[in-house]
Amino acid sequence: LYLLDELLCKPHVQTGMGVMAERDRADRARAWGGLIFYRNGHAEPQLYEPSKALGENDLRYAPTLDVLRLARDSLCLFHAHFEKAQNIDRVGPTAQEQADLKADNLYGLLVTSVSTGSFIGHYYNPQGQVVSLGIFPYGPASSAAK
């Protein structure tokens, strides 16, 4: 949890979340996500294309088989609920997202846009525990923060 909180507090990550939010809102065909790896003493996110198994789906990130294999060496899977700026009704993992995580025996980080200037992070695990990491600003360079 410390590594994920540290990650979300970094200004360049907050700016990246703002850019990701803008691009996700412009992309109505798929949800965005990836993996977070432990590298050089820090957590680092890496975006990955979603699986095409769900077809066009802007609300649910489905990792590919390659991502699931890579996930075994990662801290956790991450995905976003960025489809609209004020997305407070989608804060926290859905029952389906929790079931997916449990089925794949993975840990997750969900980031959700709560306003035009901020997002909230939630860590969750296959046992059904959900921990709020707090609300973070989008970085100053992103227009999501304006």
PDB file of C-alpha atoms in Angstrom:
ATOM      1  CA  LEU A   1       0.000   0.000   0.000  1.00  0.00           C
ATOM      2  CA  TYR A   2       2.869   2.323   0.782  1.00  0.00           C
ATOM      3  CA  LEU A   3       4.357   1.867  -2.702  1.00  0.00           C
ATOM      4  CA  LEU A   4       1.004   2.520  -4.387  1.00  0.00           C
ATOM      5  CA  ASP A   5       0.365   5.627  -2.272  1.00  0.00           C
ATOM      6  CA  GLU A   6       3.881   6.860  -3.039  1.00  0.00           C
ATOM      7  CA  LEU A   7       3.209   6.262  -6.744  1.00  0.00           C
ATOM      8  CA  LEU A   8      -0.046   8.233  -6.756  1.00  0.00           C
ATOM      9  CA  CYS A   9       1.599  11.153  -4.919  1.00  0.00           C
ATOM     10  CA  LYS A  10       4.243  11.699  -7.612  1.00  0.00           C
ATOM     11  CA  PRO A  11       3.555  14.823  -9.724  1.00  0.00           C
ATOM     12  CA  HIS A  12       4.555  13.118 -12.997  1.00  0.00           C
ATOM     13  CA  VAL A  13       2.181  10.214 -12.260  1.00  0.00           C
ATOM     14  CA  GLN A  14      -0.630  12.656 -11.428  1.00  0.00           C
ATOM     15  CA  THR A  15       0.040  14.439 -14.721  1.00  0.00           C
ATOM     16  CA  GLY A  16       0.041  11.068 -16.486  1.00  0.00           C
ATOM     17  CA  MET A  17      -3.317  10.218 -14.890  1.00  0.00           C
ATOM     18  CA  GLY A  18      -4.707  13.471 -16.255  1.00  0.00           C
ATOM     19  CA  VAL A  19      -3.476  12.644 -19.758  1.00  0.00           C
ATOM     20  CA  MET A  20      -4.816   9.093 -19.425  1.00  0.00           C
ATOM     21  CA  ALA A  21      -8.191  10.461 -18.282  1.00  0.00           C
ATOM     22  CA  GLU A  22      -8.417  12.768 -21.318  1.00  0.00           C
ATOM     23  CA  ARG A  23      -7.521   9.983 -23.732  1.00  0.00           C
ATOM     24  CA  ASP A  24      -9.852   7.491 -22.058  1.00  0.00           C
ATOM     25  CA  ARG A  25     -12.771   9.932 -22.321  1.00  0.00           C
ATOM     26  CA  ALA A  26     -12.041  10.396 -26.020  1.00  0.00           C
ATOM     27  CA  ASP A  27     -11.869   6.607 -26.532  1.00  0.00           C
ATOM     28  CA  ARG A  28     -15.392   5.171 -26.253  1.00  0.00           C
ATOM     29  CA  ALA A  29     -14.388   1.693 -27.466  1.00  0.00           C
ATOM     30  CA  ARG A  30     -12.271   0.415 -24.581  1.00  0.00           C
ATOM     31  CA  ALA A  31     -11.351   0.789 -20.931  1.00  0.00           C
ATOM     32  CA  TRP A  32      -7.774   1.626 -19.998  1.00  0.00           C
ATOM     33  CA  GLY A  33      -5.464  -0.252 -17.660  1.00  0.00           C
ATOM     34  CA  GLY A  34      -2.237  -2.128 -17.208  1.00  0.00           C
ATOM     35  CA  LEU A  35       0.153  -3.349 -14.557  1.00  0.00           C
ATOM     36  CA  ILE A  36       2.225  -1.813 -11.799  1.00  0.00           C
ATOM     37  CA  PHE A  37       5.719  -3.216 -11.382  1.00  0.00           C
ATOM     38  CA  TYR A  38       8.289  -2.886  -8.611  1.00  0.00           C
ATOM     39  CA  ARG A  39      11.415  -1.406 -10.186  1.00  0.00           C
ATOM     40  CA  ASN A  40      14.406   0.269  -8.593  1.00  0.00           C
ATOM     41  CA  GLY A  41      12.672   0.521  -5.221  1.00  0.00           C
ATOM     42  CA  HIS A  42       9.512   2.148  -6.591  1.00  0.00           C
ATOM     43  CA  ALA A  43       6.168   1.238  -8.107  1.00  0.00           C
ATOM     44  CA  GLU A  44       5.946   2.002 -11.843  1.00  0.00           C
ATOM     45  CA  PRO A  45       2.808   1.774 -14.001  1.00  0.00           C
ATOM     46  CA  GLN A  46       2.779   0.318 -17.521  1.00  0.00           C
ATOM     47  CA  LEU A  47      -0.262   0.640 -19.800  1.00  0.00           C
ATOM     48  CA  TYR A  48      -1.388  -2.397 -21.798  1.00  0.00           C
ATOM     49  CA  GLU A  49      -4.018  -2.749 -24.486  1.00  0.00           C
ATOM     50  CA  PRO A  50      -7.184  -4.498 -23.276  1.00  0.00           C
ATOM     51  CA  SER A  51      -8.286  -7.881 -24.546  1.00  0.00           C
ATOM     52  CA  LYS A  52     -10.724  -7.843 -27.454  1.00  0.00           C
ATOM     53  CA  ALA A  53     -12.707 -10.655 -25.742  1.00  0.00           C
ATOM     54  CA  LEU A  54     -15.326  -8.200 -24.440  1.00  0.00           C
ATOM     55  CA  GLY A  55     -15.659  -6.397 -27.774  1.00  0.00           C
ATOM     56  CA  GLU A  56     -16.073  -2.653 -27.518  1.00  0.00           C
ATOM     57  CA  ASN A  57     -16.417  -2.005 -23.791  1.00  0.00           C
ATOM     58  CA  ASP A  58     -15.582   1.366 -22.270  1.00  0.00           C
ATOM     59  CA  LEU A  59     -16.560   0.339 -18.736  1.00  0.00           C
ATOM     60  CA  ARG A  60     -14.577  -2.847 -18.014  1.00  0.00           C
ATOM     61  CA  TYR A  61     -10.860  -3.437 -18.506  1.00  0.00           C
ATOM     62  CA  ALA A  62     -10.112  -7.006 -19.582  1.00  0.00           C
ATOM     63  CA  PRO A  63      -6.419  -7.940 -19.554  1.00  0.00           C
ATOM     64  CA  THR A  64      -5.016 -10.075 -22.371  1.00  0.00           C
ATOM     65  CA  LEU A  65      -3.514 -13.492 -21.664  1.00  0.00           C
ATOM     66  CA  ASP A  66      -0.046 -11.940 -22.027  1.00  0.00           C
ATOM     67  CA  VAL A  67      -0.901  -9.310 -19.406  1.00  0.00           C
ATOM     68  CA  LEU A  68      -2.192 -12.025 -17.073  1.00  0.00           C
ATOM     69  CA  ARG A  69       1.117 -13.865 -17.450  1.00  0.00           C
ATOM     70  CA  LEU A  70       3.097 -10.690 -16.776  1.00  0.00           C
ATOM     71  CA  ALA A  71       0.853  -9.918 -13.802  1.00  0.00           C
ATOM     72  CA  ARG A  72       2.465 -12.743 -11.826  1.00  0.00           C
ATOM     73  CA  ASP A  73       5.624 -10.606 -11.611  1.00  0.00           C
ATOM     74  CA  SER A  74       3.838  -7.330 -10.901  1.00  0.00           C
ATOM     75  CA  LEU A  75       2.606  -5.607  -7.764  1.00  0.00           C
ATOM     76  CA  CYS A  76      -0.910  -5.397  -9.158  1.00  0.00           C
ATOM     77  CA  LEU A  77      -3.216  -4.838 -12.085  1.00  0.00           C
ATOM     78  CA  PHE A  78      -4.521  -1.299 -12.473  1.00  0.00           C
ATOM     79  CA  HIS A  79      -7.450   0.121 -14.382  1.00  0.00           C
ATOM     80  CA  ALA A  80      -9.468   3.298 -14.543  1.00  0.00           C
ATOM     81  CA  HIS A  81     -12.998   4.569 -14.337  1.00  0.00           C
ATOM     82  CA  PHE A  82     -12.262   7.725 -16.333  1.00  0.00           C
ATOM     83  CA  GLU A  83     -15.153   7.646 -18.816  1.00  0.00           C
ATOM     84  CA  LYS A  84     -16.491  10.943 -17.419  1.00  0.00           C
ATOM     85  CA  ALA A  85     -14.967  13.683 -15.284  1.00  0.00           C
ATOM     86  CA  GLN A  86     -17.439  13.504 -12.408  1.00  0.00           C
ATOM     87  CA  ASN A  87     -17.659   9.750 -11.983  1.00  0.00           C
ATOM     88  CA  ILE A  88     -18.429   9.548  -8.252  1.00  0.00           C
ATOM     89  CA  ASP A  89     -21.127   6.916  -8.910  1.00  0.00           C
ATOM     90  CA  ARG A  90     -18.395   4.483 -10.070  1.00  0.00           C
ATOM     91  CA  VAL A  91     -15.962   4.938  -7.154  1.00  0.00           C
ATOM     92  CA  GLY A  92     -14.488   1.650  -5.995  1.00  0.00           C
ATOM     93  CA  PRO A  93     -14.371  -1.723  -7.740  1.00  0.00           C
ATOM     94  CA  THR A  94     -17.596  -3.213  -9.055  1.00  0.00           C
ATOM     95  CA  ALA A  95     -18.756  -6.693  -8.069  1.00  0.00           C
ATOM     96  CA  GLN A  96     -17.676  -7.902 -11.537  1.00  0.00           C
ATOM     97  CA  GLU A  97     -14.215  -6.355 -11.162  1.00  0.00           C
ATOM     98  CA  GLN A  98     -13.820  -8.003  -7.759  1.00  0.00           C
ATOM     99  CA  ALA A  99     -14.939 -11.363  -9.201  1.00  0.00           C
ATOM    100  CA  ASP A 100     -12.465 -11.001 -12.106  1.00  0.00           C
ATOM    101  CA  LEU A 101      -9.622 -10.266  -9.681  1.00  0.00           C
ATOM    102  CA  LYS A 102     -10.540 -13.239  -7.521  1.00  0.00           C
ATOM    103  CA  ALA A 103     -10.792 -15.568 -10.538  1.00  0.00           C
ATOM    104  CA  ASP A 104      -7.309 -14.521 -11.703  1.00  0.00           C
ATOM    105  CA  ASN A 105      -5.913 -14.380  -8.129  1.00  0.00           C
ATOM    106  CA  LEU A 106      -4.608 -10.842  -8.677  1.00  0.00           C
ATOM    107  CA  TYR A 107      -4.400  -7.645  -6.673  1.00  0.00           C
ATOM    108  CA  GLY A 108      -5.706  -4.388  -8.116  1.00  0.00           C
ATOM    109  CA  LEU A 109      -5.512  -0.626  -8.124  1.00  0.00           C
ATOM    110  CA  LEU A 110      -8.532   1.236  -9.431  1.00  0.00           C
ATOM    111  CA  VAL A 111      -8.370   4.963 -10.165  1.00  0.00           C
ATOM    112  CA  THR A 112     -11.629   6.856 -10.642  1.00  0.00           C
ATOM    113  CA  SER A 113     -12.198  10.426 -11.756  1.00  0.00           C
ATOM    114  CA  VAL A 114     -14.206  12.286  -9.093  1.00  0.00           C
ATOM    115  CA  SER A 115     -14.016  15.810 -10.512  1.00  0.00           C
ATOM    116  CA  THR A 116     -12.407  17.739 -13.340  1.00  0.00           C
ATOM    117  CA  GLY A 117      -9.345  18.200 -11.122  1.00  0.00           C
ATOM    118  CA  SER A 118      -8.994  15.000  -9.128  1.00  0.00           C
ATOM    119  CA  PHE A 119      -9.167  11.221  -8.973  1.00  0.00           C
ATOM    120  CA  ILE A 120      -9.402   8.683  -6.166  1.00  0.00           C
ATOM    121  CA  GLY A 121      -7.400   5.484  -5.785  1.00  0.00           C
ATOM    122  CA  HIS A 122      -8.606   2.169  -4.363  1.00  0.00           C
ATOM    123  CA  TYR A 123      -6.501  -0.912  -3.740  1.00  0.00           C
ATOM    124  CA  TYR A 124      -8.369  -4.215  -3.673  1.00  0.00           C
ATOM    125  CA  ASN A 125      -7.487  -7.875  -3.370  1.00  0.00           C
ATOM    126  CA  PRO A 126      -8.863 -11.329  -4.242  1.00  0.00           C
ATOM    127  CA  GLN A 127     -10.210 -11.720  -0.694  1.00  0.00           C
ATOM    128  CA  GLY A 128     -12.615  -8.800  -1.278  1.00  0.00           C
ATOM    129  CA  GLN A 129     -10.858  -6.188   0.833  1.00  0.00           C
ATOM    130  CA  VAL A 130     -10.957  -2.629  -0.524  1.00  0.00           C
ATOM    131  CA  VAL A 131      -8.739   0.170   0.807  1.00  0.00           C
ATOM    132  CA  SER A 132      -9.131   3.809  -0.211  1.00  0.00           C
ATOM    133  CA  LEU A 133      -5.787   5.473  -0.875  1.00  0.00           C
ATOM    134  CA  GLY A 134      -7.314   8.940  -0.990  1.00  0.00           C
ATOM    135  CA  ILE A 135      -8.032  11.676  -3.496  1.00  0.00           C
ATOM    136  CA  PHE A 136      -5.224  13.025  -5.689  1.00  0.00           C
ATOM    137  CA  PRO A 137      -5.004  15.987  -8.073  1.00  0.00           C
ATOM    138  CA  TYR A 138      -4.375  15.601 -11.765  1.00  0.00           C
ATOM    139  CA  GLY A 139      -1.016  17.098 -12.604  1.00  0.00           C
ATOM    140  CA  PRO A 140      -0.766  20.754 -13.604  1.00  0.00           C
ATOM    141  CA  ALA A 141       0.192  19.961 -17.211  1.00  0.00           C
ATOM    142  CA  SER A 142      -3.031  18.090 -17.986  1.00  0.00           C
ATOM    143  CA  SER A 143      -6.132  19.884 -19.194  1.00  0.00           C
ATOM    144  CA  ALA A 144      -8.168  17.406 -17.063  1.00  0.00           C
ATOM    145  CA  ALA A 145      -7.000  19.562 -14.156  1.00  0.00           C
ATOM    146  CA  LYS A 146      -8.368  22.755 -15.694  1.00  0.00           C
TER     147      LYS A 146
END
